[in-house]
Amino acid sequence: MFCEPNDQGTLVAPLPEQALGRTYFGHADTDALAGNALIGSLLTKLRERLASDTKDAQILCRYLEECGLADLADAGLEAFIRAHFPAGADGLSSIHDVYRAACERFGQLDYVHATGLFALIASLEDVQGYGRIALSACAARQGFYRSGYDLAVASVTSQMPHPRSGLLAGHCALRLNEKKTARHYLALASRIARRSATYRAERRASQTRLLALQFA
């Protein structure tokens, strides 16, 4: 296996909420919105992104189809709220709340509903890298390794790459039996992780797996 049990949370999971910080969630179009208005705005942005003729949109569309969410953006606000916020969306006051709710669903192993919420985060330009990491983790947990790989690689090429992207790309590549590609992204994760002590866990995990591959 790619992950030892104690590495699972580090390698195949969204970034923890505290790792992002509130400054990442300042977005001019959504700062003044809350509740249903916030979700409605994010759904509109997601719909626009999915309708664009880009590789990023194609990757996301394929993954949403795989996990049964092909109509996610077009189902309508009320249907989305019922599916993802059974108690209602009144308590949402920021994009940060949406991310927290998505992480809670992920922690409950409810990867489909987590995917729906993380897709909203990935619709925003300034935080889409983190949304892609989370979506890649959801795809990997569901066994959709090609989509997980593509989402992770898209995050690696973002303006602010995080070593978690390389770890996820490596994990999915190994599951696809693409060992050379896996080594490349695990090595990349290790290099990115050297930039900050906050990436210590990612650096340790990537180096451990690289060593295991070397002597396999």
mmCIF file of C-alpha atoms in Angstrom:
data_model
loop_
_atom_site.group_PDB
_atom_site.id
_atom_site.type_symbol
_atom_site.label_atom_id
_atom_site.label_comp_id
_atom_site.label_asym_id
_atom_site.label_seq_id
_atom_site.Cartn_x
_atom_site.Cartn_y
_atom_site.Cartn_z
ATOM 1 C CA MET A 1 0.000 0.000 0.000
ATOM 2 C CA PHE A 2 1.005 3.595 -0.522
ATOM 3 C CA CYS A 3 0.075 4.867 2.951
ATOM 4 C CA GLU A 4 0.901 3.456 6.307
ATOM 5 C CA PRO A 5 -2.161 3.827 8.585
ATOM 6 C CA ASN A 6 -0.682 6.753 10.527
ATOM 7 C CA ASP A 7 0.035 8.609 7.286
ATOM 8 C CA GLN A 8 -3.466 8.299 5.886
ATOM 9 C CA GLY A 9 -4.726 11.569 7.339
ATOM 10 C CA THR A 10 -1.686 13.471 6.088
ATOM 11 C CA LEU A 11 -1.574 12.067 2.588
ATOM 12 C CA VAL A 12 -5.161 11.602 1.516
ATOM 13 C CA ALA A 13 -7.107 14.424 3.148
ATOM 14 C CA PRO A 14 -7.975 18.094 2.602
ATOM 15 C CA LEU A 15 -5.781 20.695 4.213
ATOM 16 C CA PRO A 16 -6.956 21.301 7.767
ATOM 17 C CA GLU A 17 -9.023 24.409 8.226
ATOM 18 C CA GLN A 18 -6.415 26.138 10.405
ATOM 19 C CA ALA A 19 -3.713 25.626 7.745
ATOM 20 C CA LEU A 20 -5.441 28.049 5.405
ATOM 21 C CA GLY A 21 -6.199 30.943 7.738
ATOM 22 C CA ARG A 22 -9.008 33.417 7.279
ATOM 23 C CA THR A 23 -6.987 35.668 4.998
ATOM 24 C CA TYR A 24 -7.286 33.122 2.197
ATOM 25 C CA PHE A 25 -11.043 33.484 2.238
ATOM 26 C CA GLY A 26 -11.332 37.213 1.608
ATOM 27 C CA HIS A 27 -13.202 37.394 -1.684
ATOM 28 C CA ALA A 28 -14.758 40.637 -2.888
ATOM 29 C CA ASP A 29 -17.821 39.001 -4.438
ATOM 30 C CA THR A 30 -18.772 36.983 -1.369
ATOM 31 C CA ASP A 31 -17.529 38.901 1.679
ATOM 32 C CA ALA A 32 -20.878 40.632 2.230
ATOM 33 C CA LEU A 33 -22.979 37.490 1.684
ATOM 34 C CA ALA A 34 -24.213 34.870 4.118
ATOM 35 C CA GLY A 35 -26.554 31.904 4.262
ATOM 36 C CA ASN A 36 -28.486 31.107 1.108
ATOM 37 C CA ALA A 37 -27.109 34.187 -0.659
ATOM 38 C CA LEU A 38 -23.546 32.976 -0.138
ATOM 39 C CA ILE A 39 -24.302 29.480 -1.430
ATOM 40 C CA GLY A 40 -26.247 30.915 -4.365
ATOM 41 C CA SER A 41 -23.310 33.088 -5.367
ATOM 42 C CA LEU A 42 -20.900 30.159 -5.138
ATOM 43 C CA LEU A 43 -23.220 27.938 -7.175
ATOM 44 C CA THR A 44 -23.335 30.589 -9.878
ATOM 45 C CA LYS A 45 -19.550 30.739 -9.984
ATOM 46 C CA LEU A 46 -19.324 26.948 -10.090
ATOM 47 C CA ARG A 47 -21.825 26.834 -12.940
ATOM 48 C CA GLU A 48 -19.765 29.361 -14.895
ATOM 49 C CA ARG A 49 -16.552 27.436 -14.284
ATOM 50 C CA LEU A 50 -18.036 24.103 -15.347
ATOM 51 C CA ALA A 51 -19.432 25.668 -18.527
ATOM 52 C CA SER A 52 -16.026 26.998 -19.564
ATOM 53 C CA ASP A 53 -14.074 25.164 -22.252
ATOM 54 C CA THR A 54 -10.976 24.515 -20.170
ATOM 55 C CA LYS A 55 -9.062 21.415 -19.114
ATOM 56 C CA ASP A 56 -9.752 22.306 -15.482
ATOM 57 C CA ALA A 57 -13.508 22.281 -16.149
ATOM 58 C CA GLN A 58 -13.268 18.960 -17.984
ATOM 59 C CA ILE A 59 -11.402 17.331 -15.089
ATOM 60 C CA LEU A 60 -13.938 18.558 -12.554
ATOM 61 C CA CYS A 61 -16.916 17.578 -14.728
ATOM 62 C CA ARG A 62 -15.560 14.047 -15.124
ATOM 63 C CA TYR A 63 -15.081 13.626 -11.399
ATOM 64 C CA LEU A 64 -18.528 15.003 -10.563
ATOM 65 C CA GLU A 65 -20.034 12.514 -13.016
ATOM 66 C CA GLU A 66 -18.079 9.654 -11.413
ATOM 67 C CA CYS A 67 -19.431 10.386 -7.960
ATOM 68 C CA GLY A 68 -22.999 11.026 -9.076
ATOM 69 C CA LEU A 69 -22.960 14.825 -8.981
ATOM 70 C CA ALA A 70 -23.166 15.602 -12.690
ATOM 71 C CA ASP A 71 -26.095 17.973 -12.080
ATOM 72 C CA LEU A 72 -24.561 19.598 -8.999
ATOM 73 C CA ALA A 73 -24.477 23.163 -10.309
ATOM 74 C CA ASP A 74 -27.785 22.938 -12.179
ATOM 75 C CA ALA A 75 -29.910 21.302 -9.479
ATOM 76 C CA GLY A 76 -30.848 24.690 -8.043
ATOM 77 C CA LEU A 77 -30.202 26.442 -4.761
ATOM 78 C CA GLU A 78 -33.002 24.806 -2.769
ATOM 79 C CA ALA A 79 -31.974 21.301 -3.844
ATOM 80 C CA PHE A 80 -28.335 22.012 -3.005
ATOM 81 C CA ILE A 81 -29.219 23.364 0.430
ATOM 82 C CA ARG A 82 -31.414 20.342 1.204
ATOM 83 C CA ALA A 83 -28.664 17.918 0.184
ATOM 84 C CA HIS A 84 -25.696 19.634 1.794
ATOM 85 C CA PHE A 85 -27.159 21.603 4.706
ATOM 86 C CA PRO A 86 -30.127 19.632 6.125
ATOM 87 C CA ALA A 87 -30.430 22.127 8.991
ATOM 88 C CA GLY A 88 -30.381 25.056 6.570
ATOM 89 C CA ALA A 89 -27.658 27.468 5.533
ATOM 90 C CA ASP A 90 -28.608 30.320 7.851
ATOM 91 C CA GLY A 91 -25.554 29.754 10.047
ATOM 92 C CA LEU A 92 -23.100 30.315 7.189
ATOM 93 C CA SER A 93 -21.396 33.686 7.435
ATOM 94 C CA SER A 94 -18.318 33.162 5.240
ATOM 95 C CA ILE A 95 -16.587 30.911 2.742
ATOM 96 C CA HIS A 96 -14.603 29.680 5.712
ATOM 97 C CA ASP A 97 -17.828 28.187 7.115
ATOM 98 C CA VAL A 98 -18.431 26.345 3.848
ATOM 99 C CA TYR A 99 -14.938 24.864 3.958
ATOM 100 C CA ARG A 100 -15.416 23.830 7.585
ATOM 101 C CA ALA A 101 -18.699 22.106 6.723
ATOM 102 C CA ALA A 102 -16.996 20.285 3.849
ATOM 103 C CA CYS A 103 -14.197 19.087 6.124
ATOM 104 C CA GLU A 104 -16.788 17.812 8.608
ATOM 105 C CA ARG A 105 -18.499 15.793 5.874
ATOM 106 C CA PHE A 106 -15.112 14.407 4.822
ATOM 107 C CA GLY A 107 -14.376 13.416 8.409
ATOM 108 C CA GLN A 108 -17.694 11.554 8.474
ATOM 109 C CA LEU A 109 -16.594 9.647 5.323
ATOM 110 C CA ASP A 110 -19.425 11.345 3.422
ATOM 111 C CA TYR A 111 -17.245 12.033 0.407
ATOM 112 C CA VAL A 112 -20.076 12.777 -2.027
ATOM 113 C CA HIS A 113 -21.510 15.676 -0.027
ATOM 114 C CA ALA A 114 -18.004 16.821 0.884
ATOM 115 C CA THR A 115 -17.244 16.927 -2.841
ATOM 116 C CA GLY A 116 -20.238 19.147 -3.475
ATOM 117 C CA LEU A 117 -19.026 21.676 -0.916
ATOM 118 C CA PHE A 118 -15.360 21.541 -1.898
ATOM 119 C CA ALA A 119 -16.396 22.151 -5.511
ATOM 120 C CA LEU A 120 -17.808 25.496 -4.377
ATOM 121 C CA ILE A 121 -14.446 26.417 -2.869
ATOM 122 C CA ALA A 122 -12.674 25.353 -6.060
ATOM 123 C CA SER A 123 -14.893 27.756 -8.028
ATOM 124 C CA LEU A 124 -13.066 30.758 -6.544
ATOM 125 C CA GLU A 125 -9.827 31.741 -8.237
ATOM 126 C CA ASP A 126 -7.896 32.714 -5.111
ATOM 127 C CA VAL A 127 -8.589 29.474 -3.213
ATOM 128 C CA GLN A 128 -9.140 26.975 -5.999
ATOM 129 C CA GLY A 129 -5.791 25.280 -5.306
ATOM 130 C CA TYR A 130 -7.026 24.271 -1.864
ATOM 131 C CA GLY A 131 -10.351 23.180 -3.293
ATOM 132 C CA ARG A 132 -8.552 20.980 -5.800
ATOM 133 C CA ILE A 133 -6.476 19.374 -3.044
ATOM 134 C CA ALA A 134 -9.655 18.560 -1.148
ATOM 135 C CA LEU A 135 -11.408 17.243 -4.256
ATOM 136 C CA SER A 136 -8.375 15.104 -5.085
ATOM 137 C CA ALA A 137 -8.492 13.644 -1.584
ATOM 138 C CA CYS A 138 -12.203 12.861 -1.958
ATOM 139 C CA ALA A 139 -11.606 11.205 -5.334
ATOM 140 C CA ALA A 140 -8.734 9.131 -3.956
ATOM 141 C CA ARG A 141 -10.808 7.961 -0.986
ATOM 142 C CA GLN A 142 -13.555 6.907 -3.408
ATOM 143 C CA GLY A 143 -11.125 5.034 -5.657
ATOM 144 C CA PHE A 144 -11.336 7.445 -8.600
ATOM 145 C CA TYR A 145 -7.575 7.626 -8.936
ATOM 146 C CA ARG A 146 -7.342 9.153 -12.415
ATOM 147 C CA SER A 147 -9.552 12.056 -11.396
ATOM 148 C CA GLY A 148 -7.702 12.316 -8.090
ATOM 149 C CA TYR A 149 -4.399 12.458 -9.953
ATOM 150 C CA ASP A 150 -5.592 15.089 -12.438
ATOM 151 C CA LEU A 151 -7.031 17.287 -9.693
ATOM 152 C CA ALA A 152 -3.821 17.035 -7.670
ATOM 153 C CA VAL A 153 -1.645 17.891 -10.689
ATOM 154 C CA ALA A 154 -3.850 20.909 -11.416
ATOM 155 C CA SER A 155 -3.212 22.055 -7.860
ATOM 156 C CA VAL A 156 0.546 21.510 -8.218
ATOM 157 C CA THR A 157 0.570 23.940 -11.129
ATOM 158 C CA SER A 158 -1.319 26.653 -9.242
ATOM 159 C CA GLN A 159 0.325 29.887 -8.128
ATOM 160 C CA MET A 160 0.693 28.695 -4.534
ATOM 161 C CA PRO A 161 1.504 24.968 -4.738
ATOM 162 C CA HIS A 162 1.256 23.032 -1.492
ATOM 163 C CA PRO A 163 3.239 19.816 -0.888
ATOM 164 C CA ARG A 164 -0.045 18.015 -0.225
ATOM 165 C CA SER A 165 -0.713 18.303 -3.978
ATOM 166 C CA GLY A 166 2.418 16.348 -4.809
ATOM 167 C CA LEU A 167 1.640 13.747 -2.165
ATOM 168 C CA LEU A 168 -1.835 13.197 -3.568
ATOM 169 C CA ALA A 169 -0.542 13.057 -7.146
ATOM 170 C CA GLY A 170 2.037 10.500 -6.057
ATOM 171 C CA HIS A 171 -0.536 8.459 -4.156
ATOM 172 C CA CYS A 172 -2.918 8.310 -7.110
ATOM 173 C CA ALA A 173 -0.114 7.590 -9.592
ATOM 174 C CA LEU A 174 0.944 4.608 -7.493
ATOM 175 C CA ARG A 175 -2.614 3.327 -7.408
ATOM 176 C CA LEU A 176 -2.575 3.604 -11.207
ATOM 177 C CA ASN A 177 0.703 1.631 -11.234
ATOM 178 C CA GLU A 178 2.623 4.607 -12.647
ATOM 179 C CA LYS A 179 5.662 4.395 -10.392
ATOM 180 C CA LYS A 180 7.917 6.769 -12.336
ATOM 181 C CA THR A 181 5.264 9.469 -12.230
ATOM 182 C CA ALA A 182 4.691 8.787 -8.543
ATOM 183 C CA ARG A 183 8.389 9.280 -7.786
ATOM 184 C CA HIS A 184 8.362 12.573 -9.671
ATOM 185 C CA TYR A 185 5.503 14.041 -7.668
ATOM 186 C CA LEU A 186 6.662 12.675 -4.337
ATOM 187 C CA ALA A 187 10.067 14.269 -4.963
ATOM 188 C CA LEU A 188 8.313 17.503 -5.901
ATOM 189 C CA ALA A 189 6.303 17.359 -2.679
ATOM 190 C CA SER A 190 9.535 16.963 -0.724
ATOM 191 C CA ARG A 191 11.107 19.980 -2.447
ATOM 192 C CA ILE A 192 8.062 22.188 -1.851
ATOM 193 C CA ALA A 193 7.912 21.033 1.779
ATOM 194 C CA ARG A 194 11.426 22.346 2.422
ATOM 195 C CA ARG A 195 10.124 25.895 2.100
ATOM 196 C CA SER A 196 8.457 25.961 5.507
ATOM 197 C CA ALA A 197 8.605 24.133 8.823
ATOM 198 C CA THR A 198 4.801 23.959 8.724
ATOM 199 C CA TYR A 199 5.170 21.348 5.995
ATOM 200 C CA ARG A 200 7.188 18.998 8.194
ATOM 201 C CA ALA A 201 4.609 16.211 8.086
ATOM 202 C CA GLU A 202 4.357 16.356 4.297
ATOM 203 C CA ARG A 203 8.123 16.320 3.921
ATOM 204 C CA ARG A 204 8.487 13.325 6.207
ATOM 205 C CA ALA A 205 5.721 11.426 4.438
ATOM 206 C CA SER A 206 7.065 12.093 0.945
ATOM 207 C CA GLN A 207 10.628 11.141 1.872
ATOM 208 C CA THR A 208 9.481 7.974 3.629
ATOM 209 C CA ARG A 209 7.542 6.842 0.591
ATOM 210 C CA LEU A 210 10.383 7.708 -1.791
ATOM 211 C CA LEU A 211 12.741 5.556 0.246
ATOM 212 C CA ALA A 212 10.234 2.702 0.265
ATOM 213 C CA LEU A 213 9.909 2.915 -3.517
ATOM 214 C CA GLN A 214 13.669 2.959 -3.953
ATOM 215 C CA PHE A 215 14.128 -0.292 -2.073
ATOM 216 C CA ALA A 216 10.925 -1.990 -3.242
#
